[in-house]
PDB file of C-alpha atoms in Angstrom:
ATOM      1  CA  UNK A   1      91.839  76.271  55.680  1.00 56.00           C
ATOM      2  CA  UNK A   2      88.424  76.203  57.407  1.00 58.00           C
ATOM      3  CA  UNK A   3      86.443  79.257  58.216  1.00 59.00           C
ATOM      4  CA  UNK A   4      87.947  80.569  61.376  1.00 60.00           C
ATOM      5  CA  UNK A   5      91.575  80.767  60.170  1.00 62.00           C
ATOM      6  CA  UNK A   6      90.365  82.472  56.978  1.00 63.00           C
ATOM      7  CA  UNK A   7      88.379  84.915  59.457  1.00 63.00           C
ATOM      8  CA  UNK A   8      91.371  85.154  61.364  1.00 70.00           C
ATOM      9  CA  UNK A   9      94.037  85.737  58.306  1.00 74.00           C
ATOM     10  CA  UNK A  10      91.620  88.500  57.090  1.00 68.00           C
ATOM     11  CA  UNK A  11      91.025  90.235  60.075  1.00 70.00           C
ATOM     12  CA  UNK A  12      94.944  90.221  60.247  1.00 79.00           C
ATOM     13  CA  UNK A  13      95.184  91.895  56.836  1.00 78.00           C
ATOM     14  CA  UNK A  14      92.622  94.600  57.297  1.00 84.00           C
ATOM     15  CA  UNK A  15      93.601  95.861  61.085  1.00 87.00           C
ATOM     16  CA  UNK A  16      96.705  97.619  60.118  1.00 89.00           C
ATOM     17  CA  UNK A  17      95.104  98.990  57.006  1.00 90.00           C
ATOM     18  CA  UNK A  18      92.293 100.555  58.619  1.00 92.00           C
ATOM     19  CA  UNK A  19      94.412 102.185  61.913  1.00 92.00           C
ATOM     20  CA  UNK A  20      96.780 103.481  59.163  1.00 94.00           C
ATOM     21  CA  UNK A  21      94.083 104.931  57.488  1.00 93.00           C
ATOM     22  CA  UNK A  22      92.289 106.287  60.581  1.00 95.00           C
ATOM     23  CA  UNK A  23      95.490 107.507  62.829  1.00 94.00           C
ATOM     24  CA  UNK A  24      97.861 108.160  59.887  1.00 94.00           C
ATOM     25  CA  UNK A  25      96.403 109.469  56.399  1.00 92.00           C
ATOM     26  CA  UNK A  26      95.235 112.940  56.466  1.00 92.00           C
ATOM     27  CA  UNK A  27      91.325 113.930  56.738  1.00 93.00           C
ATOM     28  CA  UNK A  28      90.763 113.880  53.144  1.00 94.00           C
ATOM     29  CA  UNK A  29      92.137 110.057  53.214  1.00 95.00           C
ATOM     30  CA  UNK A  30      89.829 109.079  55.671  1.00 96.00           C
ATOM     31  CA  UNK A  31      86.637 110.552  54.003  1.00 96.00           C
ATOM     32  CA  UNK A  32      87.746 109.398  50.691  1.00 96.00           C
ATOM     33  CA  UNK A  33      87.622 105.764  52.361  1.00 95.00           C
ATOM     34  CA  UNK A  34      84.456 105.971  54.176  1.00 96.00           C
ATOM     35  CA  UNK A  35      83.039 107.174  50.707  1.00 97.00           C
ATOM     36  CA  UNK A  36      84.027 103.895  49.259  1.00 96.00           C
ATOM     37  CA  UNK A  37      83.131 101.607  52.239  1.00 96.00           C
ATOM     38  CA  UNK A  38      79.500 102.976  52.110  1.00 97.00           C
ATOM     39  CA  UNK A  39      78.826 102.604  48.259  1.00 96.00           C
ATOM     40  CA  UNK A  40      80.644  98.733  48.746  1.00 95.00           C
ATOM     41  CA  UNK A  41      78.252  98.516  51.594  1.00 95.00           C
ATOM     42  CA  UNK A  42      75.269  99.998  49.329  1.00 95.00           C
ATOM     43  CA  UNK A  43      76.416  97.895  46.618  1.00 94.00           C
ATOM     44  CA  UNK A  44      75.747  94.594  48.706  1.00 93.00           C
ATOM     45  CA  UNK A  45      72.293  96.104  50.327  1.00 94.00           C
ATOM     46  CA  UNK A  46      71.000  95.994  47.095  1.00 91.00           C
ATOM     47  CA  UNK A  47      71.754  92.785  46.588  1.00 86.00           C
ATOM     48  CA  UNK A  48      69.647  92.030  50.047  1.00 88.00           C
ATOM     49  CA  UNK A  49      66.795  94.100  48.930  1.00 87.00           C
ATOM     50  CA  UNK A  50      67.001  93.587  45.125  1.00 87.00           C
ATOM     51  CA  UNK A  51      67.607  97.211  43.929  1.00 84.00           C
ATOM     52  CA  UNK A  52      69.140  97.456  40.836  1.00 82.00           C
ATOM     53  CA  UNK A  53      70.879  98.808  38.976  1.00 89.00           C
ATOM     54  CA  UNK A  54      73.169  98.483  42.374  1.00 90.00           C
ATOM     55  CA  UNK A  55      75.560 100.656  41.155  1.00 92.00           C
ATOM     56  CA  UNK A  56      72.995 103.599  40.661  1.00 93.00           C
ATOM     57  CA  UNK A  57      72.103 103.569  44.269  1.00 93.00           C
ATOM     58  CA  UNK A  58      76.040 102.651  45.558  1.00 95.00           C
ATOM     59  CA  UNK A  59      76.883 106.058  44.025  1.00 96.00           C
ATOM     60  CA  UNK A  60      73.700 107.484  45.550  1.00 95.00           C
ATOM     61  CA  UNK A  61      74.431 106.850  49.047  1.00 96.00           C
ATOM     62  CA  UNK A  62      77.981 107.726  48.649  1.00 96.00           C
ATOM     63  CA  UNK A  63      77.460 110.992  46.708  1.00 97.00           C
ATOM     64  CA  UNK A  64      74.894 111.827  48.991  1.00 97.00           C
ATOM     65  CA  UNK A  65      77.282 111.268  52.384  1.00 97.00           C
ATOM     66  CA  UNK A  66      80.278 113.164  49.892  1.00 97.00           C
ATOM     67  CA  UNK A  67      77.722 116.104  49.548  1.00 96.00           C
ATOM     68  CA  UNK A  68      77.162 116.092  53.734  1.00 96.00           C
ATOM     69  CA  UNK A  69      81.005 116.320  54.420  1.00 96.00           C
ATOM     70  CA  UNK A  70      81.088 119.231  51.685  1.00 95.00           C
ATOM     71  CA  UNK A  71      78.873 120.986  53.905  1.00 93.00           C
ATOM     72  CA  UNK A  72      80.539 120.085  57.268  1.00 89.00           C
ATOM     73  CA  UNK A  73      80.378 119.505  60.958  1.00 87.00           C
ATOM     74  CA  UNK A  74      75.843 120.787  61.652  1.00 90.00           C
ATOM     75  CA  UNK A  75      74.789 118.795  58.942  1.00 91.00           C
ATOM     76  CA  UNK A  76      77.037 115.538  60.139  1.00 94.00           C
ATOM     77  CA  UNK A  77      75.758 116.033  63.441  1.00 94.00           C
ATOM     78  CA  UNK A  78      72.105 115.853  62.502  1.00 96.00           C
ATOM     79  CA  UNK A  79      72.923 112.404  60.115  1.00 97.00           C
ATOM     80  CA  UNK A  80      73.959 111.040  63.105  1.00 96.00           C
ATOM     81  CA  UNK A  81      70.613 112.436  64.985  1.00 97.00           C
ATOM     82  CA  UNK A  82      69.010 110.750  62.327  1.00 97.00           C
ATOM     83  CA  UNK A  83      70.416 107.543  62.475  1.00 97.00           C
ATOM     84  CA  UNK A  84      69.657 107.082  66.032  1.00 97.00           C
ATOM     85  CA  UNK A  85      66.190 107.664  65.062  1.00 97.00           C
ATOM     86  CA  UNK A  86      66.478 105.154  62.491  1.00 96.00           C
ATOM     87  CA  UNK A  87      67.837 102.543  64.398  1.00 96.00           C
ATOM     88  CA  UNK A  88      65.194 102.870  67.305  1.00 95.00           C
ATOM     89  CA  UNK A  89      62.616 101.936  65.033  1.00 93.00           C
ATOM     90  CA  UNK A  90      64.686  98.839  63.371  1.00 92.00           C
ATOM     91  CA  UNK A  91      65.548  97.715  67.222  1.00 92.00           C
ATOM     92  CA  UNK A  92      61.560  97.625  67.142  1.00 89.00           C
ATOM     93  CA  UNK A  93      61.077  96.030  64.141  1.00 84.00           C
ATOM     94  CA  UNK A  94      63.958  93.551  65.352  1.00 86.00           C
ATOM     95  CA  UNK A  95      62.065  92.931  68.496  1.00 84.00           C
ATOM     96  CA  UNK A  96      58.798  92.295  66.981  1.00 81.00           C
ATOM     97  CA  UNK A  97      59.752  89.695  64.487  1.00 72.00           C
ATOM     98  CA  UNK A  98      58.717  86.272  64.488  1.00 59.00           C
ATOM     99  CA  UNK A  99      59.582  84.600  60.874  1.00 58.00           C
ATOM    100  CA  UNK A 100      61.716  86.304  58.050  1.00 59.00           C
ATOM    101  CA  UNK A 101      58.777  87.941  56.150  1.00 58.00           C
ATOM    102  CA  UNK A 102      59.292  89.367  52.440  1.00 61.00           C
ATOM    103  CA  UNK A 103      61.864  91.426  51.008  1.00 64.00           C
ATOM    104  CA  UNK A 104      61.156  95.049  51.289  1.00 66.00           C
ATOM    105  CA  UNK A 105      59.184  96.761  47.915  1.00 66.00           C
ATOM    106  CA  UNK A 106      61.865  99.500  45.793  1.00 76.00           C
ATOM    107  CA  UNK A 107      61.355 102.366  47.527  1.00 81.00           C
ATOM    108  CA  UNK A 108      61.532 101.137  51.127  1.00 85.00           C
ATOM    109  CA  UNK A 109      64.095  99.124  50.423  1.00 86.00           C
ATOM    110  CA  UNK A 110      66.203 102.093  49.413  1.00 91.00           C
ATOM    111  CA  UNK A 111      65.337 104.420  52.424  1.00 93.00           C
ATOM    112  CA  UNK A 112      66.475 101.283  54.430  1.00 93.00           C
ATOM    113  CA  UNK A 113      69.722 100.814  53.151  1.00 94.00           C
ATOM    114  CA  UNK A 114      70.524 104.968  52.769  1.00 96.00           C
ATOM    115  CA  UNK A 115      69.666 104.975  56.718  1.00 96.00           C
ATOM    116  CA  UNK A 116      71.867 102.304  57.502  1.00 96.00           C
ATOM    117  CA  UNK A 117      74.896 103.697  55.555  1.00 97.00           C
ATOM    118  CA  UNK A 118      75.191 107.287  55.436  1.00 97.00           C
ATOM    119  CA  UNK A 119      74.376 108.430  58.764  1.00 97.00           C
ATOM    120  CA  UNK A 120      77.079 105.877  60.252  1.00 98.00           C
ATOM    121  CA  UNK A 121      79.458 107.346  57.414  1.00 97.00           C
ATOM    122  CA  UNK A 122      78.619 111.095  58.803  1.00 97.00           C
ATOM    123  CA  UNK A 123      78.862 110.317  62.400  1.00 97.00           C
ATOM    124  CA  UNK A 124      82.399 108.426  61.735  1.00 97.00           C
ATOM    125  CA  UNK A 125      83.317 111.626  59.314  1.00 97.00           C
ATOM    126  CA  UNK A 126      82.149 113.564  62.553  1.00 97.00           C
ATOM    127  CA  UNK A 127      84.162 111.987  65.005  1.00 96.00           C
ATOM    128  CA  UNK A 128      87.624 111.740  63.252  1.00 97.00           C
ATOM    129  CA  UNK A 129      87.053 115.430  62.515  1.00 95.00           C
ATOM    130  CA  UNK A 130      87.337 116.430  65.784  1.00 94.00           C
ATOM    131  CA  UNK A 131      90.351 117.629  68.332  1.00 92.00           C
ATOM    132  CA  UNK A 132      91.921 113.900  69.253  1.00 91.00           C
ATOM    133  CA  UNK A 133      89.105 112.575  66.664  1.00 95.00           C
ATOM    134  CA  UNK A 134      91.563 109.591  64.878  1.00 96.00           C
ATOM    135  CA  UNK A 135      92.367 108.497  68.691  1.00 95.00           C
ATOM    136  CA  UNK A 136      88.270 108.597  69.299  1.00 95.00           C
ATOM    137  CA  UNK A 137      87.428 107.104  65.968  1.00 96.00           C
ATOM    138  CA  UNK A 138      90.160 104.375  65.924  1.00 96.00           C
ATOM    139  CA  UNK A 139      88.453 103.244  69.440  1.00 96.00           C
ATOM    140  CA  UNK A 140      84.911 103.141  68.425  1.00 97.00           C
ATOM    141  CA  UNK A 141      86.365 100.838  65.613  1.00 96.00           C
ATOM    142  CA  UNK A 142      88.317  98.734  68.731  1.00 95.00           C
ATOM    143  CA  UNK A 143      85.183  98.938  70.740  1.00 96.00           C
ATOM    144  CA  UNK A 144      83.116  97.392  67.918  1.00 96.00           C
ATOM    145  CA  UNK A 145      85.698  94.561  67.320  1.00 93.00           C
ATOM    146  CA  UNK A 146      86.485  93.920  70.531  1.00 94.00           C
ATOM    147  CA  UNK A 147      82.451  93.243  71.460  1.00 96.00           C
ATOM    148  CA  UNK A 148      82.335  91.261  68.310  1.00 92.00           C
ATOM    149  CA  UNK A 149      85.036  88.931  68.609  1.00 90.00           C
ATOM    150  CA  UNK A 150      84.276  88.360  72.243  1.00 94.00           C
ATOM    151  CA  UNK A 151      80.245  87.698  71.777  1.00 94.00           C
ATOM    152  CA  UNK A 152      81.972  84.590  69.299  1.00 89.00           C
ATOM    153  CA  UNK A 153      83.981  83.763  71.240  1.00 92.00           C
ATOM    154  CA  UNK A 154      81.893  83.186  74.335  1.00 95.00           C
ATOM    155  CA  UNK A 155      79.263  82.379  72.269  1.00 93.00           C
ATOM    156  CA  UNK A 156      80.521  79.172  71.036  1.00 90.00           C
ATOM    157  CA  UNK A 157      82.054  78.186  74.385  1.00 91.00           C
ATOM    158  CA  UNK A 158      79.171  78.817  76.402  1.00 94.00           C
ATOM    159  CA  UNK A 159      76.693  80.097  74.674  1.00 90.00           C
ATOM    160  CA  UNK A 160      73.511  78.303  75.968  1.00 91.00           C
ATOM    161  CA  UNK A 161      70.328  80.660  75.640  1.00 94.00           C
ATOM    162  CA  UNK A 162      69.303  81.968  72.189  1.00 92.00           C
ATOM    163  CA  UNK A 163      69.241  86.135  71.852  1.00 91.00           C
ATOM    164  CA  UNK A 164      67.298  86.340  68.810  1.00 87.00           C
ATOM    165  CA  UNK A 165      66.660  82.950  67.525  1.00 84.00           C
ATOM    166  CA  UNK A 166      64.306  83.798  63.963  1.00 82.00           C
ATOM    167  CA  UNK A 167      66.607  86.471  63.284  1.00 84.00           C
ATOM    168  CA  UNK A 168      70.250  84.870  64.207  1.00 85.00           C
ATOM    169  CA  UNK A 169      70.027  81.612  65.999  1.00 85.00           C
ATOM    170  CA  UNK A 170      74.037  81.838  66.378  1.00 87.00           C
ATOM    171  CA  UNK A 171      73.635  84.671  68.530  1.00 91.00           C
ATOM    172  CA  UNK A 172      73.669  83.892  72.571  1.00 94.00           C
ATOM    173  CA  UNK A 173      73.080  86.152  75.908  1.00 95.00           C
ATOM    174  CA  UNK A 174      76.112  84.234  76.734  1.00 96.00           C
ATOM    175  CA  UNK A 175      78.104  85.761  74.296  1.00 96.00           C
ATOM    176  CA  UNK A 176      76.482  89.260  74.738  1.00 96.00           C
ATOM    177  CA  UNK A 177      77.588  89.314  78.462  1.00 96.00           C
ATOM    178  CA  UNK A 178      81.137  88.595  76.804  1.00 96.00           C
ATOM    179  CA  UNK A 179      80.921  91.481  74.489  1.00 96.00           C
ATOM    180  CA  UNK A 180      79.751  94.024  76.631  1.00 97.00           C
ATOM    181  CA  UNK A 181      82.406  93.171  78.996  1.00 97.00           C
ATOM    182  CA  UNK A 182      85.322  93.139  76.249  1.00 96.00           C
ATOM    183  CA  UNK A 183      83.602  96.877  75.023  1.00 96.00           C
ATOM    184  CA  UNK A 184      83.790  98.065  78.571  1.00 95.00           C
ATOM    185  CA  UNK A 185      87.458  96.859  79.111  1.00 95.00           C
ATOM    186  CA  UNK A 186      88.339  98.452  75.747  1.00 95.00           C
ATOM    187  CA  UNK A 187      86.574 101.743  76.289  1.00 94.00           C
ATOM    188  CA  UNK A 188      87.974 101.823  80.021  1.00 93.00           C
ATOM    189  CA  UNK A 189      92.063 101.020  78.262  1.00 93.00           C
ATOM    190  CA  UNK A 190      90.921 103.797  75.359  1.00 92.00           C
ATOM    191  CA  UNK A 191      90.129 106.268  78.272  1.00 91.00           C
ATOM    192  CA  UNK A 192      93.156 105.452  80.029  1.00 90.00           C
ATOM    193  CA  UNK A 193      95.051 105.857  76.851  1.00 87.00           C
ATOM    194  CA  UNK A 194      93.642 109.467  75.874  1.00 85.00           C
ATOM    195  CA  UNK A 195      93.707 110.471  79.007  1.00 82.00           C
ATOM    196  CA  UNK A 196      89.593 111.139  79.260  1.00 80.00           C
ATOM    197  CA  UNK A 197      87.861 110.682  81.972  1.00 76.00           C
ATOM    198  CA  UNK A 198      87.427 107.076  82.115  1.00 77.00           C
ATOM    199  CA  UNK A 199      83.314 107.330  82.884  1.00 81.00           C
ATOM    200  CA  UNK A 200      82.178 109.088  79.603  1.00 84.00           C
ATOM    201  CA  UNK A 201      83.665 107.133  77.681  1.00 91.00           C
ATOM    202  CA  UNK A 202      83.168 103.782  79.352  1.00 92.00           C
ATOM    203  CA  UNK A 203      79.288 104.753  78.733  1.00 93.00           C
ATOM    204  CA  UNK A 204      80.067 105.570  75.217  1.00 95.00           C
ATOM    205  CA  UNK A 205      81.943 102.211  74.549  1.00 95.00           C
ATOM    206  CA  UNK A 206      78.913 100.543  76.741  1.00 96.00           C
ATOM    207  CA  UNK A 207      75.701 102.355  74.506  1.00 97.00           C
ATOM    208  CA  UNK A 208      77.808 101.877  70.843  1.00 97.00           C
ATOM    209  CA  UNK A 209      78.660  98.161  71.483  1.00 97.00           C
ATOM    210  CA  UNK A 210      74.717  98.039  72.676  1.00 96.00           C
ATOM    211  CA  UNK A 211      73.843  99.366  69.527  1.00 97.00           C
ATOM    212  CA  UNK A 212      76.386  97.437  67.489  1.00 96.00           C
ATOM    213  CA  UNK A 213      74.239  94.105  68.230  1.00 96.00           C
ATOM    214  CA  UNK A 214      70.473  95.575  67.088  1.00 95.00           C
ATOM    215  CA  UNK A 215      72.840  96.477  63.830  1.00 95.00           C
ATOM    216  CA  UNK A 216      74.254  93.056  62.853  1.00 93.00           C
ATOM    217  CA  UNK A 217      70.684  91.977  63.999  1.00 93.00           C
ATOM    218  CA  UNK A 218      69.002  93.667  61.627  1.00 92.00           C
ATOM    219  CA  UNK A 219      71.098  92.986  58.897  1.00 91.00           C
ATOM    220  CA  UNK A 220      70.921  89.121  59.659  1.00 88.00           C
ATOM    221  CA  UNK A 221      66.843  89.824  59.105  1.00 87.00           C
ATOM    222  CA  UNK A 222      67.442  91.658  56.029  1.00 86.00           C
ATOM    223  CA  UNK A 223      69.723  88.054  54.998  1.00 85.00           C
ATOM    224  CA  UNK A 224      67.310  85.850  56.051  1.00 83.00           C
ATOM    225  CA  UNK A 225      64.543  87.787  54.057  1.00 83.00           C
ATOM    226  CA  UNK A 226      66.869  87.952  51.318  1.00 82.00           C
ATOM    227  CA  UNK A 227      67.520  83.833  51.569  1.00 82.00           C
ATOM    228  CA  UNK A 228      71.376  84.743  51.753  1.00 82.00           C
ATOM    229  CA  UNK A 229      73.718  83.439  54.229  1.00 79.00           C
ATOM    230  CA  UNK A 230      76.261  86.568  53.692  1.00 74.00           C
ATOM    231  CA  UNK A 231      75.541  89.988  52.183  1.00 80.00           C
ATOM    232  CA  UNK A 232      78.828  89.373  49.636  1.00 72.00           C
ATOM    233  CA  UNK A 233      82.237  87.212  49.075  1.00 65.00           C
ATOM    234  CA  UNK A 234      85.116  89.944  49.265  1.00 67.00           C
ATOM    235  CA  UNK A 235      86.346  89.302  52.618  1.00 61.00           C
ATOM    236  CA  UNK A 236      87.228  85.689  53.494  1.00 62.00           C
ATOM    237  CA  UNK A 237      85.652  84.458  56.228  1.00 55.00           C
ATOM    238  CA  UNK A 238      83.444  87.376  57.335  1.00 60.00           C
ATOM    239  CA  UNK A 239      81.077  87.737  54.051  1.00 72.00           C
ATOM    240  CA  UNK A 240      81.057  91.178  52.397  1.00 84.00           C
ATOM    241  CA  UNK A 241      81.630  94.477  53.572  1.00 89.00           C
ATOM    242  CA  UNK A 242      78.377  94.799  55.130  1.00 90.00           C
ATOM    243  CA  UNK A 243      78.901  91.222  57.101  1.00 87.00           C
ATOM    244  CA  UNK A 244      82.054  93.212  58.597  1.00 88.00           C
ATOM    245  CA  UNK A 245      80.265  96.985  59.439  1.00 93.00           C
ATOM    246  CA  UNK A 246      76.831  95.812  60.278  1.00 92.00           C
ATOM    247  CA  UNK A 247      77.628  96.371  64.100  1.00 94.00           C
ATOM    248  CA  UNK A 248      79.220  99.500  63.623  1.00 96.00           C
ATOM    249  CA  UNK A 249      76.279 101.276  61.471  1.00 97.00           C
ATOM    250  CA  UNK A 250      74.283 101.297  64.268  1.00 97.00           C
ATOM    251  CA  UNK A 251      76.742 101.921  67.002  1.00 98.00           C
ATOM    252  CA  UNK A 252      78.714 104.969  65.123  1.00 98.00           C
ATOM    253  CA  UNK A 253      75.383 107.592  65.647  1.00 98.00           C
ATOM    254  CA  UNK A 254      75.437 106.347  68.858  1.00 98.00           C
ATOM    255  CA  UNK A 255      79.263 106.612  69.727  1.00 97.00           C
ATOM    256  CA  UNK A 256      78.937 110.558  67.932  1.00 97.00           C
ATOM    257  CA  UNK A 257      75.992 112.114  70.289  1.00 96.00           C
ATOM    258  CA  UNK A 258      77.496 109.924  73.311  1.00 95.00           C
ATOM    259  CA  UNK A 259      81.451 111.449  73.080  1.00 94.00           C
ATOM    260  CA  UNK A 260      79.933 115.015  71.584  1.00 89.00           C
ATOM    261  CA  UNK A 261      81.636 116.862  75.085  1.00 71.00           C
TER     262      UNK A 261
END
């Protein structure tokens, strides 16, 4: 089977899992998977930015996220505060390279990852915590997939004009235009759905799949630093876990502050 029906088959096997997980299983379901998506996830950064051991700073960034949703909603909001921050400055640092460079030293290295992990894992916490927060979490996740799938799709039909071609040479403005428009029609059906009005969040859907891209863009610098073409091997056809949530660890802070009415 070549790449795309693996990518296909797998995307297939984890949908259902994650709505059930998202719009079924109780709060303390949901946190309990986020926990183990973000030390996976932390797991694999190390392997990006040569940390070890990996498992010392996995269960770092996931006891440290466990120890914010202990404390509750002000100190989730403020992750999320903080990951916007974050991901301002790595749009910048996205933006201003021209080659690969080095692997980021220990300690930077660390900060990276934690700032790419646990504020996303607040701000989702956040979110699903909320009145109607499964229905608002489960569409940031369709948001993110939908903008995804569609920037491949259109991408590799008619992508023409590189977006980013030292960082990710796949990556098109074709196949941007097709993303933001598949984010807009999904946040514009999710409105619909919930019965929001449709304009906040249309400009939620809009901003998070905006921020989705600068995320898989900076972790497809941190790869190419790192002289890996995926950031693991346990999903078939999309990498590792990070490969899969890079997109949505920048566009969750976003999504949080944007649908905070």
């Amino acid at each position: 089977m070549n790449e795309t029906g693996r990518r296909l088959l797998t995307a297939i096997a984890l949908v259902p899992v994650v709505a059930v997980f998202v719009l079924v299983l109780p709060a303390v379901a949901f946190q309990a998977g986020l926990l183990v998506v973000v030390a996976l996830g932390a797991f694999e950064w190390s392997r990006l930015v040569r940390l070890a051991p990996a498992t010392l700073f996995a269960a770092g960034a996931a006891g440290s996220l466990g120890l914010a949703l202990l404390a509750g909603a002000p100190p989730l909001r403020a992750l999320a505060w903080i990951g916007i921050a974050w991901w301002l400055a790595a749009f910048a640092a996205v933006v201003r390279s021209r080659e690969p460079g080095s692997v980021p030293s220990r300690a930077p290295g660390a900060l990276a990852g934690w700032l790419v992990l646990v504020p996303a894992g607040a701000a989702l916490a956040e979110v699903h915590a909320r009145p109607g927060g499964p229905a608002l979490a489960m569409t940031l996740l369709a948001v993110v997939w939908a903008a995804d799938s569609a920037a491949w799709a259109v991408g590799r039909r008619f992508g023409r004009t590189r977006l980013a071609p030292r960082v990710s040479p796949g990556k098109t403005w074709e196949g941007l235009a097709g993303g933001m428009a598949a984010a807009a029609a999904t946040g514009a059906a999710a409105a619909a759905w919930l019965e929001l009005a449709p304009g906040r969040l249309l400009a939620a859907a809009v901003l998070a799949a905006g921020a989705s891209v600068v995320g898989d863009l900076y972790e497809s610098l941190g790869k190419r630093r790192a002289g890996v073409k995926d950031s693991g091997s346990l999903l078939p056809g999309h990498g590792g876990v990070l490969d899969r949530i890079d997109g949505l660890t920048a566009a969750a802070p976003v999504y949080a502050v944007a649908t905070a009415w």
